[in-house]
Amino acid sequence: GWQIFHELQDNSFLTQAFQDILEQAEISQNPLSNMQNRWNSELKEINASFFLFAVNPELHKIILANDALARLPIYYTKQKEYFLLGRDISFVKAISNQLTLDPLFLALYLSLTYVPGRGTFYQEIDTLAGGTLGVYDWLTDELQISSRQELRFIEPLFGRSQKKWLAELVETFTAICVSYHTELPKVVSLSGGMDSRCVAGALQSKNIDFAAISFLDANQDAQDDVLIAVQTAELLKKTHRVLQLSPCAPEHYEKLFSLKAGLNYFSVAMFLQYLEMILALYPESALFLTGDGGDKVMRYLLPDKQLTDEKQWLNYWYSQNAVFSPKASAELFGIQQKAMEEYLLNHISTYPTKDYNYKYAFALLAERSARWAFEGEDRNRYYFRSETPFLDYQFYRLAMQIPMEQKKDNLLYYSFLSALSPALAKLRYAHHQWSPAKMRNPFYRYLVNKTRNFRIQYRKPKGKINSQPKFAEQEYLITRILKQSENPLLQALMPGAKNILNLPDLQNLSSNQLGTLYTCVSVITGIV
């Protein structure tokens, strides 16, 4: 019979539909096509993050399925007479028959801190797409996989007023917060922005107890976030701790690399320190709540200017998202910049739109969010059950049904926070002089947007080497990079290393650039 294994965020969900497809697999000659319709009708109603895996030794079959957004990264490799998958990238790497680092994937990672359209840097290892249903027969060595892109890219629903959307958003969001059934203490990771503030406001509106926690990094960059977080907690009359982080020690980089094998870039190593300090406060574990995803599902994601062709899309994408310029990344890894451009354009051609403005929005959802943010969320799960109401599929689907024009100027988001908690909406947005409540005023919003557009117009291009202020871990990162610069593996995959791996140039890189470069170096050499 079937042996079922699963990872379920709420530890209570096992859909009958999955049981049904297992029964179909026992009698069907072509199980995937026969099972798809039953599973597809069920999947869109499942809101939890999950991974299901069933093995039947008698049928020599494995059946697997995941949630609509692929919130839980599943790494897999299919080679001749060999199929391996798992939740731990380091485990999958360790027992894979063959691993080939791809210079193109590494160059894309150096520019963006993730590989668009791919789960890893390796030619042999990828991640399951959202809404996957797969069947593997180990007698025939046949793997059949289907996935459902449309579950991420939701068709907009026109004709509804903002008032109706707002009411349903608030009702759904608060219901999700209520649905987190657990006896564990609830901890909200609170910043000075809107995302975590919405979570805190929703919990408070339903009289759900929680503690608020924030961190102050070693460079003190989060001072203003902490200031607003303190005001938020005081307003809600909630316990609030500010955890002072030290400069990252070698063990933080080593541990992050052992957990995520470079899929979290080293600039976020400080979060391990944060999570470990919270774990010390809650040694019996906790429900860790964040506002992750709010900046994607609730905001206006279309570009500031019209994009009409491939060249404009590429230029805008890099100007808004690149850590290193594509030219610098291509030169470092000895490939043509054109190869990076062709890869990106080929990938976004699979999106269900021909409009380059919407291709930009879809890339933020499918790449920046589903690659970078989901891997960060997965890091948290090594310590706690980690949840965010914004990425619960019920809320995600609802928010993405709202036409982008109705999210313009982020007015819908400001109104959403105001509906959850008028008092919290009056608090200033960290690192800015305005509050969400003030931004609901059209004249005030017009002035702020004009000022913002002026600054964007004259912003320095990202990825350009400029004089950078010193930061806490700078000396350590530079020392480690230089120490590995003579490694033969590095020289083989980074033929352009001599042009940048020197003290003067490294000292002129930003914290994010150094962290990303150090990650690539460690991925290649296997040394942290």
mmCIF file of C-alpha atoms in Angstrom, residues 49-50 66-74 128-132 370 374:
data_model
loop_
_atom_site.group_PDB
_atom_site.id
_atom_site.type_symbol
_atom_site.label_atom_id
_atom_site.label_comp_id
_atom_site.label_asym_id
_atom_site.label_seq_id
_atom_site.Cartn_x
_atom_site.Cartn_y
_atom_site.Cartn_z
ATOM 1 C CA SER A 49 1.640 25.502 2.565
ATOM 2 C CA PHE A 50 2.334 21.817 2.109
ATOM 3 C CA ASN A 66 2.873 20.767 -3.365
ATOM 4 C CA ASP A 67 0.895 23.948 -2.761
ATOM 5 C CA ALA A 68 -0.097 26.529 -5.354
ATOM 6 C CA LEU A 69 2.785 28.925 -4.654
ATOM 7 C CA ALA A 70 5.503 26.377 -3.777
ATOM 8 C CA ARG A 71 5.997 28.070 -0.414
ATOM 9 C CA LEU A 72 8.097 25.122 0.785
ATOM 10 C CA PRO A 73 11.105 24.771 -1.560
ATOM 11 C CA ILE A 74 11.466 21.174 -2.796
ATOM 12 C CA LEU A 128 9.375 22.100 -7.932
ATOM 13 C CA ALA A 129 7.129 24.768 -9.415
ATOM 14 C CA GLY A 130 3.905 25.775 -7.703
ATOM 15 C CA GLY A 131 0.909 23.485 -8.025
ATOM 16 C CA THR A 132 3.037 20.496 -8.992
ATOM 17 C CA ALA A 370 9.022 33.240 -4.955
ATOM 18 C CA PHE A 374 10.516 32.104 -0.038
#
